mmCIF file of C-alpha atoms in Angstrom:
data_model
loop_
_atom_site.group_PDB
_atom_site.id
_atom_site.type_symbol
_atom_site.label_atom_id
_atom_site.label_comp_id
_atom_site.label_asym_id
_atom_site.label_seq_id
_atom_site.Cartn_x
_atom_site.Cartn_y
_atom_site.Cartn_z
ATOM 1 C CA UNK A 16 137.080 112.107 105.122
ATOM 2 C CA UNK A 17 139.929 112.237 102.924
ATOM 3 C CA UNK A 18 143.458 113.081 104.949
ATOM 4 C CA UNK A 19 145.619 115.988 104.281
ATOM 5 C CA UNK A 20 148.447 115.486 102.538
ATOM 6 C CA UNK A 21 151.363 115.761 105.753
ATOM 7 C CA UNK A 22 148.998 113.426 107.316
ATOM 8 C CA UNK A 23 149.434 110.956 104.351
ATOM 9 C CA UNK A 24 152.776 111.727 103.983
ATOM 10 C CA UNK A 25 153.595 110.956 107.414
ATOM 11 C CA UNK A 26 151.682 107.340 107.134
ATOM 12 C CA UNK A 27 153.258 106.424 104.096
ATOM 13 C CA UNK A 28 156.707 107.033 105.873
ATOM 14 C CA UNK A 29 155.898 105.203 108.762
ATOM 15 C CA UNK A 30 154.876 102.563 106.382
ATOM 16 C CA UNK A 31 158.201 102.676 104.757
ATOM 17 C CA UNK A 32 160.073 102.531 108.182
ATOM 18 C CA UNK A 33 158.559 99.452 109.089
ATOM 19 C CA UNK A 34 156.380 101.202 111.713
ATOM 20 C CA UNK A 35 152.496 101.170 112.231
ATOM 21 C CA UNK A 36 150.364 104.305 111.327
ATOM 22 C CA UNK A 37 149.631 106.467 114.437
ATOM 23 C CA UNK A 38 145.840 105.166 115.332
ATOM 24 C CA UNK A 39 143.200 107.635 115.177
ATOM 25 C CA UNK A 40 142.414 109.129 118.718
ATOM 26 C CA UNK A 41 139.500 108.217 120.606
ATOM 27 C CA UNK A 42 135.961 110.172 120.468
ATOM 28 C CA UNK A 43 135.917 112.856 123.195
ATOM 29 C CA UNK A 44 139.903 113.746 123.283
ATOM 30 C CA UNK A 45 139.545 116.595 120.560
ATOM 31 C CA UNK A 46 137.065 119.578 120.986
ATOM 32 C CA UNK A 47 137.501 119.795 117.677
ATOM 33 C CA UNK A 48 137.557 117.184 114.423
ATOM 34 C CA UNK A 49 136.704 116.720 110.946
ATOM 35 C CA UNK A 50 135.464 120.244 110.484
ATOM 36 C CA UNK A 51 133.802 120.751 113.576
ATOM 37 C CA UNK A 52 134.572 122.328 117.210
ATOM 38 C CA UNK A 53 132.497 122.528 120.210
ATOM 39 C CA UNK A 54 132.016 126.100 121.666
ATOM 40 C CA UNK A 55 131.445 125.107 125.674
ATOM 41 C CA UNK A 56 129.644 128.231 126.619
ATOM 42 C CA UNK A 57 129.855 127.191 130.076
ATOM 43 C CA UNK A 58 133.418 126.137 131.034
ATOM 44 C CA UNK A 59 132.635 126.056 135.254
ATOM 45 C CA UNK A 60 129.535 125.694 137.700
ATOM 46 C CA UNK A 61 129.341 125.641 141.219
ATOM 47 C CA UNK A 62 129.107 121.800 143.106
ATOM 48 C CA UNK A 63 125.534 121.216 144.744
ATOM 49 C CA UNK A 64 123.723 124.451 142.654
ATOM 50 C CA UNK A 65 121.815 123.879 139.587
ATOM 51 C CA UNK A 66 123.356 125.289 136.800
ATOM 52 C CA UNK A 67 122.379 125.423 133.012
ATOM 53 C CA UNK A 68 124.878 124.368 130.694
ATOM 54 C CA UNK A 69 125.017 126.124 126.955
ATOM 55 C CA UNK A 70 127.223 124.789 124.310
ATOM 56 C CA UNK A 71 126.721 125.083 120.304
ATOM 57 C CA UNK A 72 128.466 123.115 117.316
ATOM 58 C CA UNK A 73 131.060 125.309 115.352
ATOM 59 C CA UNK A 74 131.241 124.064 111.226
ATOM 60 C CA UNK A 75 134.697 125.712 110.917
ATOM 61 C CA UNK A 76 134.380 126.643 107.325
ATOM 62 C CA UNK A 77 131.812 129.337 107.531
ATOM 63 C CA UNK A 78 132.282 129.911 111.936
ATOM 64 C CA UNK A 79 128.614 129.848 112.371
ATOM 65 C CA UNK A 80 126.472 127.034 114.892
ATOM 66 C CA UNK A 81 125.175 123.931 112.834
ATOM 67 C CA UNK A 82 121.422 123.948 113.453
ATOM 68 C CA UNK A 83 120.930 120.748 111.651
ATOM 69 C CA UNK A 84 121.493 117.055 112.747
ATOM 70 C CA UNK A 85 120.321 113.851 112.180
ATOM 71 C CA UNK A 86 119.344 111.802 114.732
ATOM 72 C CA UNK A 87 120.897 108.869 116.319
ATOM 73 C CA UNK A 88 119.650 106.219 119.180
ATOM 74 C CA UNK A 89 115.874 108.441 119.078
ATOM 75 C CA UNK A 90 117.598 112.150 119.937
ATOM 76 C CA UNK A 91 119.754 114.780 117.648
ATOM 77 C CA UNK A 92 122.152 115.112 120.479
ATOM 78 C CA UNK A 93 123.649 113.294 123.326
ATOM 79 C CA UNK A 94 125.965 115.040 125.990
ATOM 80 C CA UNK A 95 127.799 113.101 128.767
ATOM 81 C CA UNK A 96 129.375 114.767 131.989
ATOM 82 C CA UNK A 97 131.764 112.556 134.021
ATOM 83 C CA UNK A 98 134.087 113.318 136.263
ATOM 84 C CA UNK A 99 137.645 112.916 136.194
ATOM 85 C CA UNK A 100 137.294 110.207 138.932
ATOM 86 C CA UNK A 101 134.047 108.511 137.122
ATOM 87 C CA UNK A 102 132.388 108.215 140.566
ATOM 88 C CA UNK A 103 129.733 110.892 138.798
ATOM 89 C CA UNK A 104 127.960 110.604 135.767
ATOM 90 C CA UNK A 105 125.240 111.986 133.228
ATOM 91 C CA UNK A 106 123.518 111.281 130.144
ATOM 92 C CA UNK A 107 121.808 114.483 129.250
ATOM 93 C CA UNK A 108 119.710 115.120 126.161
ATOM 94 C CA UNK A 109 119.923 119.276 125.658
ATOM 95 C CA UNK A 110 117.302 121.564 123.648
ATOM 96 C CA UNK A 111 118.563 123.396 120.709
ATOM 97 C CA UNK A 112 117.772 126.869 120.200
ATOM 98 C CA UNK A 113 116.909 127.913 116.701
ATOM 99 C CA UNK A 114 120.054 129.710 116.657
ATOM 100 C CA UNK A 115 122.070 126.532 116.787
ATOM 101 C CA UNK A 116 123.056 126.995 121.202
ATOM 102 C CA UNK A 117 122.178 123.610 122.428
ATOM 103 C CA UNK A 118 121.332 123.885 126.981
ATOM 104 C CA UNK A 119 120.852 121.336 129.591
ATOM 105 C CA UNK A 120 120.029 121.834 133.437
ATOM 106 C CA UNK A 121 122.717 120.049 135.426
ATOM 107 C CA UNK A 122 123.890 119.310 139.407
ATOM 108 C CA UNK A 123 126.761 118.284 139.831
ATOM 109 C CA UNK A 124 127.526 116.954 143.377
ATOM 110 C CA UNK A 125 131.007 117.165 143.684
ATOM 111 C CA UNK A 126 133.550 120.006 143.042
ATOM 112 C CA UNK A 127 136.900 119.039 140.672
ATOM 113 C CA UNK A 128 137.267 118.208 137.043
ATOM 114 C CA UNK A 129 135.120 116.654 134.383
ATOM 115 C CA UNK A 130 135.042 115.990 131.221
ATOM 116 C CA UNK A 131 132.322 116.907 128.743
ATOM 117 C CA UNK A 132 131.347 114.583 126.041
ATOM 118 C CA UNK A 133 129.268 115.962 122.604
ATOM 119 C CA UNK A 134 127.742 112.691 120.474
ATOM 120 C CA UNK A 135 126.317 113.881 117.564
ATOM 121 C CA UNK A 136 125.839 113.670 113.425
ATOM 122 C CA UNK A 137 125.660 116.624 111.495
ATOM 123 C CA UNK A 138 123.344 117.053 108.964
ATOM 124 C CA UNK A 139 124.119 116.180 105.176
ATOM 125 C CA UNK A 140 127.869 114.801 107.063
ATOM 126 C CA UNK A 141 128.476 111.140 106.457
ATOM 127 C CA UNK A 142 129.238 110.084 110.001
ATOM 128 C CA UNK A 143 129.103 111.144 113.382
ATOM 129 C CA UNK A 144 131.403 112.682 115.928
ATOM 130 C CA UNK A 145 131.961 112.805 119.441
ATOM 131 C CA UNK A 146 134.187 116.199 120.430
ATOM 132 C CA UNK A 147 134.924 116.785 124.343
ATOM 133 C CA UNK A 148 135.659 119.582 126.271
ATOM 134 C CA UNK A 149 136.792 120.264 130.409
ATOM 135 C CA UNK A 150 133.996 121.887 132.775
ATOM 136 C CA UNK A 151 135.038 122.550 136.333
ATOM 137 C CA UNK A 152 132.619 122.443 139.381
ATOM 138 C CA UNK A 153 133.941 124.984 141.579
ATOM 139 C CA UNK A 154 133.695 124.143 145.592
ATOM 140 C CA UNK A 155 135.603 122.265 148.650
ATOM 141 C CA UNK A 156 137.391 119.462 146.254
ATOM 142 C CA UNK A 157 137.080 115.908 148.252
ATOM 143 C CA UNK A 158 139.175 113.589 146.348
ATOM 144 C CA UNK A 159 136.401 110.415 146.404
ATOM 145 C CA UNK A 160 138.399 106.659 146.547
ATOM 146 C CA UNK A 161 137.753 105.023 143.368
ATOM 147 C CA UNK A 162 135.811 101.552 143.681
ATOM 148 C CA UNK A 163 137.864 98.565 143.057
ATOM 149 C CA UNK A 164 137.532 97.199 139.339
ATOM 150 C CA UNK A 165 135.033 94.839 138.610
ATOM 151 C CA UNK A 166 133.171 93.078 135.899
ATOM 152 C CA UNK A 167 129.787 93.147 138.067
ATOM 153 C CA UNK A 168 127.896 96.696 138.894
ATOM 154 C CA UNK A 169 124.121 97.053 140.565
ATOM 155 C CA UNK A 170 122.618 100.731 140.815
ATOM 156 C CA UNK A 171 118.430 101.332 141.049
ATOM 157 C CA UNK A 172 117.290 97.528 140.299
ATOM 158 C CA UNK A 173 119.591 96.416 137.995
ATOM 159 C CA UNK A 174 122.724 94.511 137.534
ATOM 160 C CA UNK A 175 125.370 95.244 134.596
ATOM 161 C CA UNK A 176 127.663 92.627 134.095
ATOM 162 C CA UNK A 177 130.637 93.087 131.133
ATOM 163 C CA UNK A 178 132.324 90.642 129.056
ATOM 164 C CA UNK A 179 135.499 90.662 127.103
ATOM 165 C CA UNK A 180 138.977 92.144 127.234
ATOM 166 C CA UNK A 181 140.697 95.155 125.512
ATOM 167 C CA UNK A 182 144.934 95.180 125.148
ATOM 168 C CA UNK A 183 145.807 98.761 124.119
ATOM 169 C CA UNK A 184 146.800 99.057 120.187
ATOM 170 C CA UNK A 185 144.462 96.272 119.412
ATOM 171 C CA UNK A 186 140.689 96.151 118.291
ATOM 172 C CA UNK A 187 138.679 94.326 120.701
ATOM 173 C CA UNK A 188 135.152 94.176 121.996
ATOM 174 C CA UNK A 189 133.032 94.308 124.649
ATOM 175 C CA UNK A 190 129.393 93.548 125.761
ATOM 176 C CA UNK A 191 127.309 94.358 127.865
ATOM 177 C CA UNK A 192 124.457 92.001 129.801
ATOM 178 C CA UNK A 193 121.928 94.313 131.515
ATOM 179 C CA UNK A 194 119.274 92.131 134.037
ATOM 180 C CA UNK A 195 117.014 93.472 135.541
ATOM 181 C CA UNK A 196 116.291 92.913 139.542
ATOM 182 C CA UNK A 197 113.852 94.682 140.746
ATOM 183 C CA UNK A 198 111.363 97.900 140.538
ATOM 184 C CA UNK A 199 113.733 100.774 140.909
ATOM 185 C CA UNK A 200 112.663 103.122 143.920
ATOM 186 C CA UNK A 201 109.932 106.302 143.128
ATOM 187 C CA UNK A 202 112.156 109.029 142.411
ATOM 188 C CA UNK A 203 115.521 107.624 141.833
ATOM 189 C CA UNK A 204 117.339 108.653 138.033
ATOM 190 C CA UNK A 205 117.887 105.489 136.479
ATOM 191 C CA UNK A 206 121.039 106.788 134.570
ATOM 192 C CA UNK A 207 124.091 107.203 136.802
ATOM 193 C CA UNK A 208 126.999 105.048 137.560
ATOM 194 C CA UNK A 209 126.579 101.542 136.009
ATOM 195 C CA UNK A 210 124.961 102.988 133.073
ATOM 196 C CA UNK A 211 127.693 102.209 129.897
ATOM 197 C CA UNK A 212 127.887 105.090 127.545
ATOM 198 C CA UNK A 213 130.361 104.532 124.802
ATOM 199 C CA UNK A 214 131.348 107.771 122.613
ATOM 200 C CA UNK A 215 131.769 106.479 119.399
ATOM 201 C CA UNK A 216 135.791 105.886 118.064
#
């Protein structure tokens, strides 16, 4: 994508001052980028009742859904809820609709904040994109104590263990070492917290 002209402008001045251009944000801060915005149909649900979620893909030239992607990682669409405390997490993969409205059943447990994540490529686009939006679960909020950092997680048979270090400003990377323990109980989802998803940057 070629930038606008202020946004060149204001790169080639910070050039000239002797000052780094301003990074690109992260995947999942914007609900809207390169041409795109996501329409979050359904911007609250109630804690502990199953809700269905409806969202659609805006190509803000024309104001109409996309209804084509390509696919990436086996699916045309992949949408993340996590809460603002990350002690609740979901990878969901939604239908589309021919009219371009994409839905997902979700539970969420616990009332308070999250954040929506949208990981997708357009069709005919060159890239992908990953656009967020807030949901609210509406219910008794009960702040939950975050668990203490470490580079060692085990959830439904399996242990994740991460490697490497990140300094803000700087590229950096990480991996990931997933082992595999044991059978994982009849019944139990096997994505949840300790599964990695990384919108892309």
């Amino acid at each position: 994508m070629v930038p606008d002209a202020p946004a060149a402008r204001h790169a080639d001045h910070a050039a000239h001052d002797g000052r780094a251009p301003a990074a690109a944000a992260p995947g999942g801060l914007q609900i809207a980028e390169g041409g795109y915005s996501l329409d979050l149909k359904t911007p609250a649900v109630t804690a502990g009742t199953p809700a269905e979620l409806r969202f659609a893909v805006v190509y803000d030239r024309t104001g109409r859904p996309v209804t084509a992607y390509r696919p990436e990682h086996g699916k045309e669409f992949h949408f993340i809820v996590a809460s603002r405390d990350l002690t609740v997490f979901r990878h969901l993969h939604p239908r589309r609709a021919a009219d371009g409205t994409w839905s997902t059943p979700v539970d969420l447990p616990a009332a308070g904040g999250y954040r929506v994540f949208a990981d997708f490529a357009p069709g005919g686009a060159k890239g992908g994109l990953t656009l967020g939006a807030d949901l609210a679960a509406a219910g008794t909020y009960r702040p939950a104590r975050a668990p203490r950092p470490a580079a060692t997680a085990e959830v439904d048979g399996y242990r994740v263990t991460l490697d490497g270090a990140l300094r803000p400003g700087e590229p950096g990377a990480l991996r990931l070492r997933v082992t595999k323990l044991r059978s994982p109980p009849v019944g139990r989802p096997r994505a949840g917290p300790g599964v990695c998803a990384c919108p892309r940057s």
